[in-house]
XYZ file of N, CA and C in Angstrom:
438
model
N -16.218 -0.602 13.697
C -16.199 -1.840 14.191
C -16.812 -1.551 15.757
N -18.051 -2.254 16.007
C -18.568 -1.907 17.356
C -18.525 -3.154 18.227
N -18.247 -3.048 19.588
C -18.224 -4.008 20.418
C -18.968 -3.733 21.708
N -19.324 -4.632 22.423
C -19.984 -4.430 23.831
C -19.004 -4.921 24.752
N -18.635 -4.136 25.707
C -17.736 -4.441 26.805
C -18.185 -5.651 27.660
N -17.608 -6.834 27.959
C -17.926 -8.013 28.629
C -17.539 -8.030 29.977
N -16.491 -7.170 30.504
C -15.917 -7.215 31.779
C -15.800 -5.947 32.398
N -16.283 -5.700 33.640
C -16.221 -4.512 34.276
C -14.776 -4.021 34.612
N -14.467 -2.822 34.444
C -13.241 -2.208 34.832
C -12.097 -2.367 33.752
N -12.472 -2.372 32.570
C -11.531 -2.533 31.469
C -11.008 -1.040 31.077
N -9.831 -0.860 31.256
C -9.365 0.664 31.170
C -8.433 0.782 29.868
N -8.558 2.022 29.267
C -7.701 2.222 28.062
C -6.261 2.146 28.426
N -5.240 1.937 27.629
C -3.848 1.908 27.958
C -3.444 3.209 28.581
N -3.986 4.376 28.256
C -3.473 5.538 28.650
C -3.995 5.662 30.113
N -5.076 4.959 30.556
C -5.638 5.196 31.741
C -6.634 6.338 31.878
N -7.016 7.006 30.828
C -7.823 8.074 30.813
C -9.453 7.746 30.958
N -9.652 6.522 30.718
C -11.119 6.123 30.839
C -11.257 4.432 31.209
N -12.227 4.204 32.085
C -12.538 2.689 32.249
C -13.820 2.390 31.811
N -13.925 1.244 31.249
C -15.231 0.811 30.830
C -15.941 -0.067 31.672
N -17.284 -0.181 31.649
C -18.086 -1.062 32.483
C -18.646 -2.109 31.567
N -19.061 -3.262 32.087
C -19.816 -4.238 31.275
C -20.909 -3.807 30.704
N -21.118 -3.927 29.524
C -22.331 -3.516 28.828
C -22.204 -2.153 28.067
N -21.025 -1.497 28.242
C -20.645 -0.315 27.598
C -20.528 -0.558 26.018
N -20.939 0.280 25.195
C -20.601 0.115 23.868
C -19.322 0.861 23.314
N -18.565 0.167 22.552
C -17.380 0.741 22.083
C -17.181 0.779 20.666
N -16.816 1.850 20.116
C -16.787 1.859 18.614
C -15.349 2.400 18.150
N -14.641 1.460 17.346
C -13.414 1.834 16.768
C -13.692 2.912 15.673
N -13.016 4.083 15.795
C -13.227 5.001 14.738
C -12.264 4.935 13.625
N -12.452 4.315 12.605
C -11.427 3.952 11.588
C -10.777 5.364 11.090
N -11.492 6.291 10.773
C -10.854 7.634 10.088
C -9.862 8.247 11.183
N -9.864 7.987 12.411
C -8.957 8.555 13.354
C -7.536 7.864 13.323
N -7.616 6.592 12.796
C -6.258 5.813 12.639
C -5.240 6.638 11.911
N -4.057 6.539 12.550
C -2.895 7.438 11.909
C -3.011 8.983 12.141
N -3.784 9.313 13.037
C -3.972 10.739 13.259
C -3.662 11.243 14.695
N -2.946 10.532 15.363
C -2.534 10.758 16.753
C -1.264 11.864 16.684
N -1.621 13.169 17.067
C -0.623 14.066 17.152
C 0.660 13.745 17.922
N 0.497 12.844 18.872
C 1.646 12.364 19.786
C 2.413 11.476 18.916
N 2.115 10.792 17.948
C 2.777 9.852 17.270
C 3.119 10.520 15.805
N 2.294 11.287 15.188
C 2.609 11.761 13.826
C 2.713 13.333 13.875
N 3.751 13.920 13.436
C 3.857 15.339 13.185
C 2.857 15.731 12.086
N 2.066 16.771 12.220
C 1.116 17.316 11.323
C 0.189 16.079 10.874
N -0.532 15.347 11.695
C -1.272 14.195 11.314
C -2.347 14.371 10.254
N -2.742 15.686 10.190
C -3.828 15.987 9.139
C -3.335 16.323 7.759
N -1.977 16.413 7.623
C -1.410 16.682 6.293
C -0.787 15.516 5.540
N -1.292 15.395 4.351
C -0.966 14.106 3.492
C 0.531 14.298 3.227
N 1.396 13.429 3.726
C 2.875 13.460 3.534
C 3.368 12.050 3.096
N 3.579 11.904 1.776
C 3.729 10.497 1.206
C 5.298 10.224 1.660
N 6.202 11.049 2.251
C 7.496 10.793 2.648
C 7.616 10.887 4.157
N 6.464 10.848 4.783
C 6.520 10.889 6.293
C 7.316 9.876 6.943
N 8.371 10.308 7.900
C 9.290 9.412 8.631
C 9.406 9.922 9.979
N 9.263 8.902 10.858
C 8.950 7.588 10.745
C 7.457 7.523 10.560
N 6.942 6.378 9.777
C 5.544 6.279 9.539
C 5.149 4.946 10.019
N 4.893 4.895 11.454
C 4.418 3.733 11.979
C 2.888 3.610 11.923
N 2.204 3.625 10.844
C 0.824 3.803 10.786
C 0.357 2.343 11.079
N -1.077 2.208 11.100
C -1.828 1.023 11.365
C -2.414 0.519 10.218
N -2.174 1.040 9.085
C -2.877 0.382 7.847
C -2.562 -1.169 7.793
N -3.530 -2.028 7.161
C -3.323 -3.326 7.124
C -3.077 -4.031 8.465
N -3.796 -3.415 9.248
C -3.847 -4.244 10.660
C -2.650 -3.846 11.588
N -1.758 -3.050 11.319
C -0.699 -2.675 12.041
C 0.339 -4.062 12.168
N 1.266 -3.809 13.115
C 2.200 -4.758 13.325
C 1.420 -5.770 14.312
N 2.026 -7.041 14.358
C 1.325 -7.933 15.324
C 0.512 -9.096 14.731
N -0.249 -9.793 15.489
C -1.298 -10.845 15.087
C -2.319 -10.506 14.037
N -2.505 -9.232 13.976
C -3.624 -8.894 13.078
C -3.117 -8.263 11.737
N -1.810 -8.437 11.573
C -1.343 -7.891 10.296
C -1.919 -8.575 9.151
N -2.344 -7.880 7.979
C -2.961 -8.381 6.809
C -1.968 -9.127 5.874
N -2.302 -10.474 5.716
C -1.534 -11.145 4.939
C -1.328 -10.848 3.534
N -2.319 -10.100 2.983
C -2.228 -9.399 1.619
C -1.485 -8.089 1.510
N -0.958 -7.480 2.565
C -0.523 -6.215 2.650
C 0.725 -6.075 1.713
N 1.528 -6.898 1.577
C 2.725 -6.941 0.632
C 2.047 -6.831 -0.874
N 1.170 -7.756 -1.270
C 0.676 -7.764 -2.501
C -0.099 -6.367 -2.778
N -0.877 -6.048 -1.852
C -1.639 -4.747 -2.086
C -0.659 -3.586 -2.335
N 0.498 -3.486 -1.482
C 1.406 -2.577 -1.731
C 2.080 -2.567 -3.127
N 2.548 -3.748 -3.419
C 3.016 -4.029 -4.796
C 2.123 -3.455 -5.958
N 0.836 -3.941 -5.847
C -0.196 -3.574 -6.867
C -0.346 -2.146 -7.046
N -0.397 -1.448 -5.815
C -0.435 0.106 -5.778
C 0.738 0.640 -6.474
N 1.967 0.245 -6.070
C 3.152 0.723 -6.774
C 3.099 0.615 -8.182
N 2.820 -0.619 -8.682
C 2.743 -0.932 -10.148
C 1.780 -0.090 -10.690
N 0.671 0.174 -10.259
C -0.536 0.914 -10.791
C -0.071 2.467 -11.091
N 0.573 2.889 -10.018
C 0.964 4.341 -9.914
C 2.171 4.627 -10.865
N 3.017 3.726 -10.900
C 4.222 3.762 -11.823
C 3.631 3.790 -13.161
N 2.787 2.967 -13.616
C 2.197 2.884 -14.915
C 1.522 4.077 -15.239
N 0.733 4.706 -14.163
C -0.102 5.804 -14.549
C 0.994 7.036 -14.681
N 1.966 7.210 -13.879
C 2.912 8.329 -14.085
C 3.811 8.226 -15.242
N 4.174 6.885 -15.629
C 4.952 6.546 -17.015
C 4.096 7.093 -18.067
N 2.751 6.778 -18.191
C 1.888 7.052 -19.348
C 1.589 8.672 -19.273
N 1.265 9.148 -18.147
C 0.775 10.527 -18.020
C 1.663 11.298 -16.999
N 2.765 11.715 -17.461
C 3.819 12.480 -16.469
C 3.289 13.697 -16.014
N 2.305 14.358 -16.761
C 1.952 15.700 -16.640
C 0.503 15.653 -15.727
N 0.221 14.479 -15.195
C -1.079 14.419 -14.545
C -1.339 15.405 -13.397
N -2.288 16.164 -13.347
C -2.663 17.125 -12.151
C -4.105 16.838 -11.737
N -4.596 17.507 -10.726
C -6.034 17.237 -10.188
C -6.507 18.671 -10.649
N -7.969 18.506 -10.912
C -8.749 19.674 -11.121
C -9.470 20.069 -9.834
N -9.250 21.023 -9.064
C -9.809 21.384 -7.899
C -9.428 20.532 -6.754
N -10.071 20.563 -5.766
C -9.871 19.979 -4.407
C -10.738 18.550 -4.463
N -10.011 17.616 -3.808
C -10.730 16.274 -3.714
C -12.031 16.277 -2.945
N -13.066 15.698 -3.200
C -14.346 15.440 -2.430
C -13.930 14.220 -1.637
N -14.204 14.490 -0.195
C -13.856 13.511 0.696
C -15.024 12.589 0.883
N -14.784 11.178 1.165
C -15.843 10.278 1.581
C -16.347 10.720 2.897
N -17.537 10.879 3.223
C -18.028 10.977 4.483
C -18.616 9.651 5.126
N -17.837 9.018 6.060
C -18.157 7.751 6.621
C -17.562 7.584 8.022
N -18.210 6.879 8.943
C -17.795 6.619 10.134
C -16.723 5.434 10.131
N -16.517 4.741 9.002
C -15.955 3.462 8.958
C -14.746 3.357 7.972
N -14.640 4.215 7.046
C -13.555 4.324 6.191
C -13.168 5.616 5.868
N -12.015 6.025 5.623
C -11.515 7.356 5.271
C -10.952 7.298 3.766
N -11.336 8.383 2.904
C -10.887 8.297 1.773
C -11.442 9.346 0.841
N -10.993 9.275 -0.409
C -11.473 10.298 -1.391
C -12.600 9.715 -2.245
N -13.769 10.526 -2.284
C -14.916 10.051 -3.008
C -14.709 10.470 -4.468
N -14.282 11.716 -4.818
C -14.098 12.019 -6.271
C -12.807 12.849 -6.254
N -12.060 12.599 -7.354
C -10.961 13.461 -7.626
C -10.727 13.416 -9.141
N -10.881 14.617 -9.635
C -10.949 14.910 -11.072
C -9.534 15.031 -11.629
N -9.124 14.148 -12.461
C -7.713 14.272 -13.058
C -7.781 15.083 -14.351
N -6.660 15.842 -14.415
C -6.443 16.503 -15.916
C -5.224 15.721 -16.373
N -5.254 15.109 -17.535
C -4.333 14.449 -18.040
C -4.142 15.170 -19.637
N -2.958 15.594 -19.956
C -2.862 16.431 -21.073
C -2.586 15.449 -22.257
N -1.351 15.308 -22.565
C -1.033 14.405 -23.868
C -0.039 13.249 -23.161
N -0.127 11.946 -23.741
C 0.768 11.021 -23.373
C 1.921 11.056 -24.151
N 2.905 10.093 -23.896
C 4.197 10.253 -24.738
C 4.113 10.186 -26.210
N 3.018 9.619 -26.747
C 2.823 9.449 -28.195
C 2.101 10.722 -28.860
N 1.596 11.570 -27.784
C 1.065 12.801 -28.271
C -0.419 12.648 -28.574
N -1.010 11.517 -28.179
C -2.449 11.323 -28.454
C -3.164 12.062 -27.396
N -4.356 12.639 -27.651
C -5.259 13.224 -26.596
C -5.695 11.941 -25.636
N -5.840 12.405 -24.435
C -6.144 11.407 -23.312
C -7.289 12.170 -22.577
N -7.632 11.579 -21.554
C -8.787 12.089 -20.448
C -8.183 13.690 -20.119
N -9.160 14.595 -20.330
C -9.041 15.848 -19.803
C -10.134 16.170 -18.710
N -11.239 15.690 -18.869
C -12.175 15.836 -17.740
C -13.229 14.562 -17.873
N -14.100 14.653 -16.836
C -15.112 13.567 -16.795
C -15.827 13.357 -18.131
N -16.268 14.290 -18.839
C -16.901 14.226 -20.199
C -16.311 13.192 -21.092
N -15.073 13.304 -21.149
C -14.224 12.425 -22.149
C -13.792 11.231 -21.606
N -14.271 10.793 -20.388
C -13.647 9.552 -19.825
C -13.880 8.450 -20.597
N -15.263 8.334 -21.174
C -15.731 7.224 -21.901
C -15.226 7.030 -23.265
N -14.919 8.142 -24.112
C -14.680 8.070 -25.396
C -13.408 8.374 -25.774
N -12.443 8.578 -24.762
C -11.077 8.987 -25.116
C -10.254 7.891 -25.937
N -10.602 6.676 -25.767
C -9.777 5.816 -26.570
C -10.188 5.636 -28.032
N -11.424 5.824 -28.302
C -11.840 6.001 -29.632
C -11.461 7.023 -30.458
N -11.186 8.303 -30.053
C -11.045 9.447 -30.729
C -9.783 9.410 -31.338
N -8.548 8.975 -30.727
C -7.278 8.999 -31.525
C -7.379 7.998 -32.888
N -8.158 6.898 -32.721
C -8.331 6.042 -33.870
C -9.035 6.792 -34.922
N -10.004 7.562 -34.639
C -10.621 8.267 -35.743
C -9.925 9.344 -36.280
N -9.180 9.963 -35.507
C -8.268 11.057 -35.943
C -7.143 10.397 -36.948
N -6.612 9.301 -36.536
C -5.609 8.817 -37.568
C -6.255 8.247 -38.811
N -7.648 7.657 -38.773
C -8.301 7.279 -39.995
C -8.570 8.557 -40.925
N -8.952 9.682 -40.239
C -9.127 10.858 -40.965
C -7.904 11.251 -41.608
N -6.879 11.258 -40.964
C -5.495 11.751 -41.570
C -5.065 10.728 -42.637
N -5.312 9.462 -42.453
C -4.952 8.543 -43.543
C -5.746 8.661 -44.822
N -7.066 9.142 -44.617
C -7.921 9.232 -45.859
C -7.823 10.579 -46.462
N -7.202 11.506 -45.738
C -6.912 12.853 -46.289
C -8.164 13.718 -45.980
């Protein structure tokens, strides 16, 4: 998000810099939640970090996202279903990070999923991503016909 300062003498809360009218200011989204004064090891992904006063979904206050609770619920359900079906999921190699000034995230992450609870073959790599649903049905047909 880019803005132009409209008033002379606007200071950062820390007092480390004062802006003048006409200065351009950019909010650096990937820097969110990375303040070492707030977060221990801010560059390390720690799902159990505590306290976790992050600013996702607009942070606390008037800009809090009204859909935050639904988004969290959807993610919890999606990951629970994923891990229930594929308890042995692992990643193949390191994730490829998205290069952007506006969002931070993973661009590519190759999963390795072995067998589901029914013993059927599922996604092992990108090559099989599109035909993994059809293969178990063909295998069952071959087994039934001998």
